[in-house]
Amino acid sequence: MGVSRARLPRATLWRYGIGSLGTGGFATLPGLVLVYYLTDTLGVTALVAGLILTISKVWDVAIDPVIGGRSDFSLARSGSRRRFMVMGGIALPVFFVVTFAVTPGLPPAVSAIWVTLAFILCATSFSLFQVPYIALPAELTGRYDERTRLLTWRVVVLTVAILLFGAGGPLLRDLFPDNPYLGYLVMALVAAVALGAGMLSSSTVAPQNVPEPESRPTASLVQNYRGGIRALIRSQPFRALLATFMLQGLATGMMLAGAQYVATWVLHSETAVTLLFVALIAPALLLTPAWGGLAKRIGKERGFWLASIIFLVACASLIMLLWSPGWWVFVPVAVAGAAYAGMQTLPMAMLPDVISHDAARHGEGRAGIFGGLWTAGETAGMAFGATALTVMLAITGYQESIGIDVVTQSTAAVMGIVLSFSVVPAAAMLVSLVTLSRYSLRRADIEPEGE
């Protein structure tokens, strides 16, 4: 199956990019409010809230390679990955609403079970869309710079999605201050419509090719996992890129889950979480195309290094919230937002390079397997970031609450929130630079001189 080397039409850029309205929205809104929903509305302890996220993401990690293998099989059999994307786009909105529709008055243990089951179904639905979605760039174009262009537009939509869901979700919830259960339900209903619209619209960009008659592979569950293991073993660039993205996902996931706690208990304004998101996303939205242009001049790898270092420095500076909490926090958050645009655009543009490099060396296209592993790593990193936050909250004595009950947090608990928003994520970013140093692919490996 050939991969085009022509310049991608603008319609393809936007149809692909609009999928990030769904992927970005689902990654952002639960990451921002789910832990807070569990601890401060449903009365679930911080450790149990962390366990719920861990269980759902362990399940996610387990099924993503299988979905990747089945997606490759679907491509070979039918000529398209579209079927999986449509199934995910239909199912995710339904289970997303169910997650935030817990009946008021249930015991915390029952509420925890409800959210666990519903969120596992959400994760499964999300993977049905996300895994083939991640695999598409390697199949839409074979050109090094065109992949950067394609993924740049995707990240533009991604940053808009983060702003809409991250800022708008809490605003919708807070329209019902006397009934948080209703607030979360309204938030979920509105979000579900946007999630489904973005994902189903993007599914139309999946190429529909006529499969070659002799290319109709089958794969068992064991073979799908073996395929994932082989991909990890044989592609050193993929291992380095995936490890880097996971570590950075842990850092950003921890900060995302901690933003509501910083707004409430450090800045003493629950609505400040909306302003934090505006400060983060406005620079990212403006500078995403600039990161694409910079990558064209100096290479994706060097651009990724620069973005990661800037984010690390901005993140570490937030430790000053311990001694001087105040609105100055929006300055380093804005700097982090500018860097975050590069941290999303460039590794996503590097992934199809890794996939095509592996196919060129080994003579078989396994984009679905790579997409499954990438999705598993990305979601696991973000989830374990939220889990790390709940562990820190539990260690420092954070007090959960039910409904509109009012509690007071200790100095130690507030310190734990600040550390979870600054030093700990900065440490994960520092380790990610070590793994990034092991990434070896360059432009010449993907697009030799003269092509």
XYZ file of C-alpha atoms in Angstrom:
451
model
C 0.000 0.000 0.000
C 1.721 3.212 -1.191
C 2.161 6.351 0.910
C 1.773 9.686 -0.877
C 4.726 12.060 -1.060
C 2.626 14.936 -2.446
C 1.770 18.007 -0.380
C -1.252 17.331 1.816
C -4.455 19.275 0.975
C -5.654 21.726 3.608
C -8.890 19.751 3.942
C -6.877 16.698 5.021
C -5.032 18.761 7.621
C -8.251 19.974 9.185
C -10.141 16.685 8.977
C -7.253 14.963 10.714
C -6.735 17.771 13.206
C -10.380 17.951 14.304
C -9.965 14.521 15.887
C -7.925 16.203 18.608
C -11.083 17.952 19.733
C -12.047 14.503 21.005
C -8.647 13.197 22.074
C -7.598 16.474 23.680
C -10.937 16.922 25.403
C -10.916 13.425 26.884
C -7.296 13.721 27.998
C -7.902 17.122 29.587
C -11.249 17.149 31.350
C -11.042 13.879 33.325
C -7.400 14.641 34.079
C -8.453 17.979 35.508
C -11.642 17.171 37.428
C -11.970 13.411 37.959
C -9.749 13.122 41.030
C -11.301 16.294 42.491
C -14.794 14.915 41.707
C -13.965 11.730 43.587
C -12.359 13.351 46.643
C -14.409 16.538 47.015
C -17.889 15.499 45.831
C -18.163 11.729 46.210
C -16.118 11.500 49.439
C -13.659 8.935 48.055
C -10.253 8.973 49.760
C -7.251 10.219 47.785
C -5.585 6.795 47.670
C -8.742 5.090 46.391
C -9.161 7.841 43.785
C -5.611 7.144 42.641
C -6.330 3.407 42.561
C -9.360 4.001 40.311
C -7.213 5.870 37.799
C -4.497 3.235 37.996
C -6.913 0.361 37.359
C -8.436 2.084 34.339
C -5.048 2.855 32.845
C -3.615 -0.602 33.497
C -6.590 -1.876 31.526
C -5.839 0.733 28.857
C -2.214 -0.391 28.609
C -3.358 -4.020 28.330
C -5.824 -3.481 25.487
C -4.028 -0.860 23.382
C -1.579 -3.309 21.721
C -4.507 -5.618 20.957
C -6.508 -2.783 19.398
C -3.387 -1.808 17.446
C -2.992 -5.325 16.076
C -6.687 -5.580 15.214
C -6.490 -2.174 13.538
C -3.616 -3.417 11.348
C -5.703 -6.496 10.513
C -8.703 -4.306 9.638
C -6.506 -2.198 7.362
C -5.208 -5.277 5.538
C -8.657 -6.848 5.257
C -10.835 -3.833 4.420
C -8.325 -1.186 3.328
C -9.171 1.235 6.153
C -8.939 1.806 9.913
C -12.148 3.850 9.872
C -14.415 1.230 11.498
C -12.508 1.333 14.785
C -12.520 5.136 14.847
C -16.291 5.293 14.319
C -16.974 2.751 17.082
C -14.877 4.781 19.521
C -16.500 8.050 18.475
C -19.970 6.662 19.184
C -19.247 4.837 22.456
C -17.024 7.346 24.269
C -19.619 10.138 24.690
C -22.099 7.687 26.211
C -19.739 6.282 28.831
C -18.296 9.735 29.547
C -21.720 10.934 30.673
C -22.217 7.781 32.761
C -18.913 8.438 34.576
C -20.180 11.774 35.899
C -23.765 10.658 36.511
C -23.272 9.072 39.956
C -26.523 9.112 41.929
C -26.396 11.533 44.906
C -26.372 9.946 48.334
C -24.570 6.730 47.436
C -21.899 5.526 49.874
C -18.366 6.478 48.753
C -17.497 2.812 48.135
C -20.422 2.358 45.730
C -19.614 5.647 44.013
C -16.022 4.482 43.574
C -17.140 1.224 41.922
C -19.533 3.139 39.625
C -16.802 5.511 38.433
C -14.269 2.691 38.045
C -16.484 0.619 35.734
C -17.691 3.608 33.718
C -14.198 5.023 33.271
C -12.818 1.647 32.136
C -15.476 1.652 29.414
C -14.472 5.232 28.567
C -10.833 4.193 28.270
C -11.741 1.274 25.999
C -13.845 3.494 23.733
C -11.128 6.124 23.604
C -8.533 3.547 22.577
C -10.729 2.308 19.730
C -10.433 5.784 18.221
C -7.027 6.942 19.413
C -4.914 3.944 18.379
C -5.783 4.050 14.642
C -5.821 7.860 14.788
C -2.199 7.869 15.953
C -1.257 5.441 13.163
C -2.704 7.566 10.337
C 0.089 10.177 9.783
C 2.541 7.507 8.620
C -0.065 6.428 6.052
C -1.238 9.881 4.950
C 2.190 11.170 3.871
C 5.757 9.904 3.490
C 7.414 13.331 3.656
C 9.403 14.420 6.738
C 8.245 18.058 6.733
C 4.674 17.249 5.704
C 4.331 15.111 8.832
C 5.430 18.087 10.899
C 2.876 20.240 9.072
C 0.112 17.666 9.623
C 0.869 17.252 13.312
C 1.267 21.006 13.805
C -2.334 21.538 12.767
C -3.381 18.666 14.970
C -1.748 20.343 17.968
C -3.421 23.656 17.090
C -6.766 21.894 17.486
C -5.448 20.063 20.544
C -4.606 23.329 22.294
C -8.032 24.739 21.440
C -9.588 21.573 22.887
C -7.558 21.889 26.075
C -8.728 25.488 26.430
C -12.371 24.695 25.722
C -12.573 21.653 27.972
C -10.089 22.753 30.627
C -11.534 26.230 31.076
C -15.129 25.648 29.968
C -15.713 22.381 31.831
C -15.187 23.819 35.329
C -17.212 26.915 34.379
C -20.184 24.742 33.419
C -19.822 22.710 36.596
C -19.677 25.836 38.740
C -23.020 27.106 37.376
C -24.567 24.824 40.010
C -22.626 25.588 43.229
C -25.399 24.211 45.460
C -25.690 20.939 43.536
C -22.275 19.682 42.407
C -23.783 16.393 41.197
C -25.931 18.272 38.675
C -23.000 20.518 37.773
C -20.795 17.590 36.843
C -23.613 15.957 34.863
C -24.296 19.084 32.787
C -20.561 19.468 32.191
C -20.345 15.850 30.986
C -23.345 16.149 28.665
C -22.005 19.230 26.893
C -18.505 17.759 26.692
C -19.816 14.469 25.297
C -21.425 16.212 22.321
C -18.136 17.951 21.464
C -16.110 14.751 21.935
C -18.316 12.740 19.598
C -18.499 15.467 16.954
C -14.723 15.811 16.741
C -13.992 12.090 16.650
C -16.663 11.134 14.117
C -15.734 14.021 11.815
C -12.075 13.005 11.882
C -12.825 9.372 11.098
C -13.591 10.428 7.513
C -9.898 11.190 6.872
C -8.863 7.529 7.224
C -7.797 6.327 3.760
C -10.064 3.765 2.105
C -7.857 1.602 -0.109
C -8.535 -1.645 -1.895
C -6.615 -4.325 0.046
C -4.219 -6.577 -1.803
C -5.776 -10.065 -2.154
C -2.758 -11.856 -0.707
C -2.507 -9.516 2.278
C -5.134 -10.783 4.701
C -3.307 -11.606 7.927
C -4.931 -12.888 11.053
C -3.598 -12.410 14.541
C -4.468 -13.989 17.856
C -4.393 -12.180 21.191
C -0.959 -13.623 21.944
C 0.333 -12.610 18.517
C -0.822 -9.031 19.068
C 1.186 -8.827 22.287
C 4.164 -10.493 20.642
C 3.959 -7.912 17.874
C 4.105 -5.128 20.435
C 7.079 -6.690 22.198
C 8.903 -7.143 18.896
C 8.267 -3.505 18.001
C 9.769 -2.362 21.298
C 12.790 -4.643 20.984
C 13.687 -3.902 17.404
C 13.152 -0.101 17.326
C 15.526 1.742 19.641
C 14.289 5.170 18.432
C 10.741 4.188 19.360
C 11.788 3.082 22.853
C 13.599 6.382 23.445
C 10.751 8.522 22.098
C 8.056 6.583 23.965
C 9.939 6.712 27.284
C 10.434 10.451 26.887
C 6.784 11.071 26.070
C 5.622 8.908 28.983
C 7.798 10.752 31.487
C 6.623 14.096 30.179
C 3.053 12.823 30.271
C 3.569 11.959 33.940
C 4.795 15.504 34.611
C 1.956 17.225 32.762
C -0.625 14.758 34.109
C 0.421 15.534 37.663
C 0.175 19.268 37.036
C -3.158 18.917 35.247
C -4.709 16.939 38.099
C -3.221 19.343 40.631
C -4.438 22.570 38.993
C -7.849 22.492 40.679
C -6.217 21.888 44.068
C -3.787 24.784 43.522
C -6.685 27.069 42.586
C -8.753 26.059 45.619
C -6.197 25.671 48.404
C -3.205 27.795 47.322
C -4.795 30.676 45.391
C -8.054 30.334 47.381
C -10.235 30.676 44.295
C -11.854 27.643 42.685
C -12.495 29.633 39.505
C -8.766 30.386 39.215
C -8.406 27.010 37.502
C -10.035 28.568 34.419
C -7.509 31.410 34.426
C -4.670 28.918 34.815
C -5.844 27.159 31.698
C -6.120 30.392 29.740
C -2.570 31.291 30.798
C -1.354 27.856 29.715
C -3.178 27.521 26.409
C -3.172 31.033 24.948
C 0.633 30.983 24.401
C 0.484 27.366 23.202
C -2.189 28.222 20.641
C -0.200 31.170 19.320
C 3.162 29.413 19.192
C 2.291 25.953 17.879
C 2.925 26.955 14.226
C 6.211 28.575 15.332
C 7.452 25.263 16.737
C 6.654 23.635 13.403
C 8.651 26.336 11.601
C 11.551 25.979 14.029
C 11.601 22.204 13.528
C 11.872 22.728 9.782
C 15.011 24.826 10.333
C 16.835 22.989 13.113
C 15.151 19.560 13.149
C 12.358 18.104 15.245
C 14.764 16.588 17.762
C 16.541 19.837 18.652
C 13.239 21.663 18.835
C 11.921 19.012 21.214
C 15.000 19.457 23.419
C 14.467 23.210 23.579
C 10.771 22.935 24.430
C 11.467 20.365 27.166
C 14.144 22.484 28.846
C 11.963 25.605 28.833
C 9.063 23.660 30.344
C 11.334 22.171 33.019
C 12.602 25.602 34.133
C 9.108 27.121 34.202
C 7.780 24.132 36.137
C 10.549 24.238 38.762
C 9.984 27.965 39.385
C 6.467 27.224 40.679
C 8.026 26.050 43.958
C 7.863 29.725 44.959
C 4.153 29.180 45.625
C 5.241 27.755 48.997
C 6.458 31.151 50.182
C 4.588 33.631 48.021
C 1.296 32.376 46.593
C -0.210 34.897 44.224
C -1.241 35.813 40.727
C 2.377 35.962 39.534
C 1.933 32.210 38.965
C 0.373 32.946 35.578
C 3.722 34.121 34.177
C 5.612 30.797 34.527
C 2.435 28.940 33.562
C 2.319 30.966 30.337
C 5.986 30.160 29.656
C 5.229 26.485 30.275
C 2.308 26.763 27.853
C 4.576 28.116 25.123
C 6.916 25.161 25.649
C 4.067 22.660 25.927
C 3.082 23.393 22.323
C 6.481 22.132 21.199
C 6.361 19.163 23.572
C 3.173 18.015 21.838
C 3.825 18.948 18.208
C 7.342 17.607 17.803
C 7.214 14.098 19.346
C 3.920 13.452 17.559
C 5.625 14.454 14.303
C 8.592 12.210 15.165
C 6.403 9.138 15.729
C 5.473 8.579 12.040
C 9.189 8.920 11.226
C 9.882 6.071 13.641
C 7.091 3.973 12.109
C 8.251 4.473 8.511
C 11.908 3.905 9.504
C 10.954 0.581 11.093
C 8.890 -0.433 8.042
C 11.793 0.415 5.715
C 14.193 -1.722 7.753
C 11.910 -4.695 8.383
C 9.622 -4.680 5.362
C 6.293 -4.763 7.184
C 3.895 -1.999 8.139
C 2.941 -2.191 11.825
C 1.583 1.324 12.326
C -1.336 0.017 14.386
C 0.976 -1.821 16.785
C 3.124 1.281 17.211
C 0.000 3.401 17.634
C -1.287 1.036 20.309
C 1.963 1.138 22.240
C 2.121 4.913 21.936
C -1.445 5.353 23.167
C -0.777 2.979 26.061
C 2.354 4.901 27.027
C 0.715 8.299 26.678
C -2.371 7.440 28.721
C -0.329 5.551 31.318
C 2.000 8.521 31.772
C -0.882 10.962 32.242
C -2.738 8.596 34.586
C 0.274 7.789 36.725
C 0.851 11.518 37.040
C -2.615 11.834 38.571
C -1.928 8.752 40.687
C 1.320 10.294 41.951
C -0.689 13.367 42.960
C -3.138 11.269 44.985
C -0.250 9.518 46.748
C 1.249 12.893 47.647
C -2.135 14.118 48.895
C -2.586 11.007 51.038
C 0.936 11.267 52.503
C 0.471 14.920 53.425
C -2.969 14.376 54.998
C -5.421 15.824 52.480
C -9.029 15.770 53.763
C -11.728 14.561 51.357
C -15.374 15.773 51.506
C -18.864 14.842 50.285
C -21.130 17.178 48.314
C -20.917 20.747 49.620
C -19.299 19.872 52.972
C -16.605 22.369 54.027
C -13.201 21.124 55.246
C -9.894 22.765 56.159
C -6.545 21.558 54.812
C -3.386 21.442 56.923
C -0.178 23.272 56.052
C 1.377 19.927 55.136
C -1.461 19.159 52.702
C -1.057 22.534 50.995
C 2.704 21.938 50.772
C 2.033 18.574 49.130
C -0.183 20.277 46.533
C 2.553 22.800 45.663
C 5.274 20.149 45.428
C 3.023 18.094 43.157
C 2.653 21.125 40.902
C 6.342 22.055 40.728
C 9.293 20.013 42.006
C 7.996 16.503 41.327
C 6.945 17.210 37.701
C 10.254 19.038 37.145
C 12.121 15.923 38.310
C 10.193 13.774 35.801
C 11.049 16.283 33.060
C 14.726 16.070 33.978
C 14.721 12.290 33.635
C 12.935 12.635 30.276
C 15.939 14.546 28.920
C 18.078 11.484 29.607
C 15.807 9.248 27.514
C 15.513 11.895 24.793
C 19.310 11.927 24.434
C 19.045 8.317 23.201
C 16.789 9.199 20.251
C 18.940 8.693 17.146
C 16.843 9.414 14.043
C 17.487 12.529 11.957
C 16.061 13.941 8.738
C 18.601 12.047 6.593
C 17.406 8.734 8.061
C 13.829 9.453 6.951
C 14.233 11.521 3.787
C 17.645 11.076 2.121
C 19.160 13.933 0.123
C 17.563 14.362 -3.245
C 14.091 13.065 -2.385
